[in-house]
Coordinates of C-alpha atoms and ligand atoms in Angstrom, one line a residue:
M1 CA 0.1 -0.3 -0.1
T2 CA 1.9 3.3 -1.4
P3 CA 1.7 5.8 1.5
E4 CA -0.9 8.5 0.2
H5 CA 2.1 11.4 0.4
S6 CA 5.4 11.2 0.3
L7 CA 7.4 12.1 3.2
T8 CA 9.3 15.4 2.6
P9 CA 12.8 15.1 5.1
K10 CA 13.3 17.4 7.6
S11 CA 17.2 17.4 7.2
S12 CA 18.6 20.1 5.6
C13 CA 22.3 21.6 4.9
A14 CA 22.7 25.2 5.9
D15 CA 20.8 26.7 3.0
Y16 CA 17.8 24.3 4.4
T17 CA 18.2 22.5 0.6
I18 CA 17.1 18.8 0.2
E19 CA 16.4 16.3 -2.1
Q20 CA 13.7 16.9 -4.3
A21 CA 13.6 12.9 -4.4
W22 CA 10.9 13.5 -7.2
E23 CA 10.8 9.4 -7.8
T24 CA 8.8 9.6 -4.7
Y25 CA 6.2 11.5 -5.4
T26 CA 3.0 9.4 -5.1
N27 CA 0.0 9.2 -8.2
E28 CA -2.2 10.3 -5.6
E29 CA 0.4 14.0 -5.6
H30 CA 0.3 13.7 -8.9
D31 CA -3.0 13.7 -9.4
I32 CA -2.9 16.6 -6.9
W33 CA -1.0 19.0 -9.3
R34 CA -3.0 17.5 -12.5
Q35 CA -6.1 18.8 -10.5
L36 CA -4.4 22.5 -9.3
Y37 CA -2.7 22.9 -12.6
E38 CA -5.7 22.0 -15.3
R39 CA -8.5 24.4 -12.8
Q40 CA -6.0 27.6 -13.4
M41 CA -5.0 26.5 -17.1
A42 CA -8.6 27.0 -17.7
L43 CA -8.9 30.7 -15.7
L44 CA -5.5 32.0 -16.8
P45 CA -5.3 32.9 -20.8
G46 CA -6.9 36.0 -21.0
R47 CA -5.7 36.9 -17.0
A48 CA -2.2 36.3 -16.6
V49 CA 0.3 38.4 -18.5
D50 CA 1.7 36.7 -21.4
E51 CA 5.3 36.1 -20.3
F52 CA 3.7 33.9 -17.8
L53 CA 1.8 31.4 -20.0
H54 CA 5.3 31.4 -22.0
G55 CA 6.8 30.7 -19.1
V56 CA 5.1 27.3 -18.0
E57 CA 5.0 26.8 -21.9
V58 CA 9.3 26.6 -22.3
L59 CA 9.9 25.2 -19.1
G60 CA 7.6 22.8 -20.5
M61 CA 5.3 22.0 -17.8
S62 CA 2.2 20.2 -18.2
P63 CA -1.0 18.7 -15.9
D64 CA 0.7 15.1 -16.5
Q65 CA 3.2 15.8 -13.2
I66 CA 5.3 17.2 -10.7
P67 CA 7.7 19.1 -12.9
D68 CA 11.5 17.1 -11.9
F69 CA 13.3 20.0 -11.0
R70 CA 16.3 18.3 -12.9
D71 CA 14.1 19.1 -16.3
L72 CA 13.3 22.2 -15.1
N73 CA 17.0 23.8 -14.0
K74 CA 17.8 22.6 -17.6
R75 CA 16.0 24.8 -19.2
L76 CA 15.9 27.4 -16.6
A77 CA 19.9 27.1 -17.3
G78 CA 19.6 27.9 -20.6
L79 CA 17.2 30.9 -20.1
T80 CA 18.4 33.1 -17.7
G81 CA 20.7 31.1 -15.3
W82 CA 17.8 30.7 -12.4
Q83 CA 17.8 27.0 -10.7
V84 CA 15.0 26.0 -8.6
V85 CA 16.3 24.2 -5.0
A86 CA 13.7 21.9 -2.9
V87 CA 13.3 23.5 0.9
P88 CA 11.4 21.6 3.3
D89 CA 8.8 24.6 3.6
L90 CA 9.4 28.3 4.8
V91 CA 13.3 29.3 5.0
P92 CA 14.4 32.3 7.4
D93 CA 14.6 35.6 5.7
D94 CA 18.2 35.6 5.6
V95 CA 18.4 32.3 3.8
F96 CA 15.9 33.0 1.6
F97 CA 17.3 36.6 0.2
E98 CA 20.6 34.5 0.0
H99 CA 19.6 32.0 -2.7
L100 CA 17.5 34.5 -4.6
A101 CA 20.8 36.8 -4.7
N102 CA 22.4 33.9 -6.1
K103 CA 19.2 33.2 -8.3
R104 CA 18.4 29.8 -6.8
F105 CA 14.6 29.9 -6.4
P106 CA 13.3 28.0 -2.6
A107 CA 10.3 26.1 -4.1
G108 CA 8.4 24.0 -1.0
R109 CA 8.6 20.3 -2.2
F110 CA 5.5 19.4 -0.4
I111 CA 2.1 19.2 -2.0
R112 CA -1.1 20.4 -0.6
R113 CA -3.9 17.5 0.5
R114 CA -6.7 17.4 -1.2
S115 CA -8.6 19.0 1.4
Q116 CA -6.3 22.1 1.0
L117 CA -7.4 23.0 -2.6
D118 CA -8.4 26.1 -2.3
Y119 CA -6.3 27.7 0.7
L120 CA -3.1 26.3 3.0
E121 CA -0.9 28.6 5.0
E122 CA 2.4 28.2 4.0
P123 CA 3.8 28.1 0.2
D124 CA 4.0 24.1 -1.3
I125 CA 5.4 23.2 -4.7
F126 CA 2.1 24.0 -6.6
H127 CA 2.2 27.6 -5.7
D128 CA 6.0 28.0 -5.7
V129 CA 6.7 26.2 -9.0
F130 CA 3.6 27.0 -10.9
G131 CA 2.8 30.2 -9.7
H132 CA 6.8 31.4 -9.1
V133 CA 9.0 29.9 -11.5
P134 CA 7.7 30.2 -15.0
L135 CA 8.2 34.4 -14.6
L136 CA 12.3 33.4 -13.5
A137 CA 11.9 32.5 -17.6
D138 CA 11.8 35.9 -18.2
P139 CA 15.2 38.0 -18.6
V140 CA 14.1 41.2 -17.2
F141 CA 11.5 39.7 -14.1
S142 CA 14.1 37.3 -13.3
A143 CA 16.6 40.1 -12.6
Y144 CA 14.5 41.8 -10.3
M145 CA 13.9 38.7 -8.5
E146 CA 17.8 38.9 -7.7
A147 CA 18.5 42.3 -7.0
Y148 CA 15.0 41.5 -4.5
G149 CA 17.5 39.3 -3.0
K150 CA 20.4 41.3 -2.8
G151 CA 18.6 44.6 -1.5
G152 CA 17.0 41.9 0.8
L153 CA 20.3 40.8 2.5
R154 CA 21.1 45.0 2.6
A155 CA 17.9 45.8 4.6
L156 CA 18.5 42.8 7.0
G157 CA 21.4 44.7 8.4
R158 CA 19.3 47.6 8.3
N159 CA 16.1 45.9 10.3
V160 CA 13.8 47.3 7.7
L161 CA 12.6 43.9 6.7
N162 CA 9.0 44.6 7.3
K163 CA 8.6 47.2 4.9
L164 CA 10.8 45.2 2.1
A165 CA 8.6 42.8 2.4
R166 CA 5.6 44.8 1.3
L167 CA 7.1 45.0 -2.0
Y168 CA 7.9 41.6 -2.4
W169 CA 4.1 40.7 -1.4
Y170 CA 2.4 43.5 -3.8
T171 CA 4.4 42.9 -6.8
V172 CA 6.0 39.6 -6.9
E173 CA 2.7 37.9 -5.0
F174 CA -0.2 40.1 -5.7
G175 CA 1.4 42.3 -8.6
L176 CA -0.7 43.6 -11.4
I177 CA 0.6 44.9 -15.0
E178 CA -1.4 47.2 -17.4
T179 CA -0.9 45.7 -21.1
D180 CA -2.5 46.8 -24.0
A181 CA -5.1 44.1 -23.6
G182 CA -5.8 45.4 -20.3
L183 CA -4.6 44.7 -17.2
R184 CA -3.4 40.9 -16.5
I185 CA -1.7 39.2 -13.4
Y186 CA 1.7 38.2 -12.5
G187 CA 2.0 37.9 -9.0
A188 CA 2.3 34.1 -7.8
G189 CA 0.0 34.5 -4.9
I190 CA -2.8 35.0 -7.3
L191 CA -1.7 32.9 -10.3
S192 CA -1.6 29.9 -7.5
S193 CA -5.6 31.1 -6.6
K194 CA -8.8 29.8 -8.6
S195 CA -10.9 32.7 -6.8
E196 CA -8.1 35.4 -6.7
S197 CA -7.5 34.9 -10.3
V198 CA -10.8 36.5 -10.8
F199 CA -11.6 38.7 -7.9
C200 CA -8.1 40.5 -8.7
L201 CA -9.2 41.8 -11.9
E202 CA -13.3 41.8 -12.0
D203 CA -14.3 42.2 -8.5
V204 CA -15.5 46.1 -7.8
S205 CA -14.1 45.6 -4.3
P206 CA -10.8 46.4 -4.5
N207 CA -8.5 49.6 -5.2
R208 CA -6.2 49.2 -8.1
I209 CA -3.8 52.1 -8.3
R210 CA -0.4 52.6 -10.0
F211 CA 2.5 51.0 -8.9
D212 CA 4.8 54.0 -6.5
L213 CA 7.7 52.2 -4.8
Q214 CA 7.6 54.9 -1.5
R215 CA 3.7 54.9 -0.8
L216 CA 3.8 51.0 -1.6
L217 CA 6.7 50.7 0.8
Q218 CA 4.3 52.5 3.8
T219 CA 0.9 50.3 2.6
H220 CA 0.4 47.1 5.1
Y221 CA -0.9 44.0 3.4
R222 CA -3.2 41.2 4.4
I223 CA -1.8 37.6 4.7
D224 CA -5.2 35.9 5.1
D225 CA -7.8 36.7 2.7
F226 CA -7.9 38.5 -0.8
Q227 CA -5.9 41.8 -1.4
E228 CA -7.8 45.6 -0.9
V229 CA -5.6 46.9 -2.9
Y230 CA -3.5 45.7 -6.2
F231 CA -0.8 47.9 -7.3
V232 CA 0.1 48.3 -11.2
I233 CA 3.0 48.4 -13.1
D234 CA 3.5 49.3 -17.0
S235 CA 6.1 46.9 -17.7
F236 CA 8.5 44.3 -15.8
Q237 CA 11.3 46.8 -17.1
Q238 CA 9.5 50.1 -15.4
L239 CA 9.5 47.5 -12.1
F240 CA 13.2 46.7 -12.2
E241 CA 14.6 50.5 -13.0
E242 CA 12.5 51.7 -10.4
T243 CA 13.5 49.2 -7.4
Y244 CA 17.1 49.3 -9.1
Q245 CA 18.6 51.6 -6.7
D246 CA 19.6 52.4 -3.1
F247 CA 16.8 52.2 -0.9
G248 CA 18.8 53.9 2.4
P249 CA 17.5 57.0 1.4
I250 CA 13.8 55.7 1.2
Y251 CA 14.2 54.0 4.2
D252 CA 15.3 57.1 6.0
R253 CA 11.9 59.1 4.5
L254 CA 10.2 56.4 5.4
E255 CA 11.0 57.1 8.8
G256 CA 9.2 60.2 9.2
L257 CA 6.0 59.1 7.0
P258 CA 3.0 57.8 8.3
E259 CA 1.9 54.0 7.5
H260 CA -1.6 53.3 5.1
K261 CA -4.0 50.5 5.3
P262 CA -4.7 48.1 2.6
F263 CA -7.9 50.1 1.3
D264 CA -6.6 53.5 2.1
I265 CA -6.6 55.8 -1.2
V266 CA -4.0 59.0 -0.5
E267 CA -3.0 62.0 -1.6
G268 CA -1.3 61.4 -4.8
D269 CA -2.4 58.1 -5.6
N270 CA -2.6 58.0 -9.3
V271 CA -6.1 55.3 -9.1
I272 CA -6.9 53.1 -11.8
T273 CA -10.1 51.5 -10.1
R274 CA -11.4 53.2 -6.6
G275 CA -13.4 49.7 -5.2
T276 CA -16.2 49.5 -3.0
G277 CA -14.5 47.9 -0.4
A278 CA -17.7 45.6 -0.2
Y279 CA -16.2 42.4 0.0
A280 CA -13.5 43.0 2.8
A281 CA -16.9 44.5 5.1
A282 CA -18.9 41.7 4.3
R283 CA -16.2 39.2 5.8
L284 CA -15.8 41.8 8.8
K285 CA -19.4 41.5 9.5
E286 CA -19.4 37.6 8.7
S287 CA -16.1 37.2 11.5
A288 CA -18.0 39.9 13.8
Ligands
LIG301 N1 10.9 30.8 2.4 N2 10.4 29.1 0.9 C1 10.1 30.4 2.0 N3 9.4 30.9 0.3 C2 9.5 32.1 0.6 O1 8.8 32.5 0.0 C3 9.6 32.7 1.6 C4 10.7 32.3 3.0 N4 10.9 32.9 3.7 C5 10.4 34.5 3.5 C6 9.5 34.6 3.0 N5 9.2 34.2 2.1 C7 9.2 36.4 3.2 O2 9.2 36.7 4.5 C8 9.9 37.0 2.2 O3 9.6 38.3 2.2 C9 11.4 37.3 2.8
LIG302 FE1 5.0 33.1 -3.2

């Protein structure tokens, strides 16, 4: 009787990496991948940015099986020089940044259970590999990720990680991008989520505001529900260029500036859509 789920070894070396041990995934786990993959690929054409769909294709991802990092890394190496490394779960911030700064993406090896199909706390292999990895095949976005890792290592020294984490959250995880065909998704937290893939573009509740680095760094975020605001970039080039700077002076300026709640609209915001806030209000009432 094969176990339902393969065991993810806890042992790991200093950089927290482990073997993916791809052969030990069970049919049940490959089938959970299939179900998640097919569900998202039924939604994402027309909602995800083209570079994401291109990445899925050039990296040879398919519904048939959990990607084998050995194959994935051969393709990635030839495209942008990035590698995916398996980790047991979230790793300490300094380890995470060290990996990104060296073009290694730490991906959870485990896959969620069927009972967690719609939401799980920690990033599993579907969130990390389906959500994050395809855009690492894009030269500009992957350069942004590398720069973010280097910036993260510097931020550790200044104890401003809570501010920099907002940049990761509102771009890498929940970012939207303006295209000739309209708004599209590039954030992995949305790309790997069935319901938020629709909500982020079509619901009247959230605000959608043009990307502004300092404003974004002042803005709190929610980790337990749909976002109340989405920041919209014009291009990956813009994202890279506007963040490829010494954050020191920005961190200094932030000291004296107010912090914003996720749904706030503030002076100077370039608002694309002003939300009703109805979704968050209804959730608040439910939980009251
Ligand atoms: N570890 N494996 C993993 N994956 C993440 O996305 C991750 C992490 N550690 C820390 C972290 N993300 C965030 O706190 C970053 O903002 C640093
Ligand atoms: Fe993530």
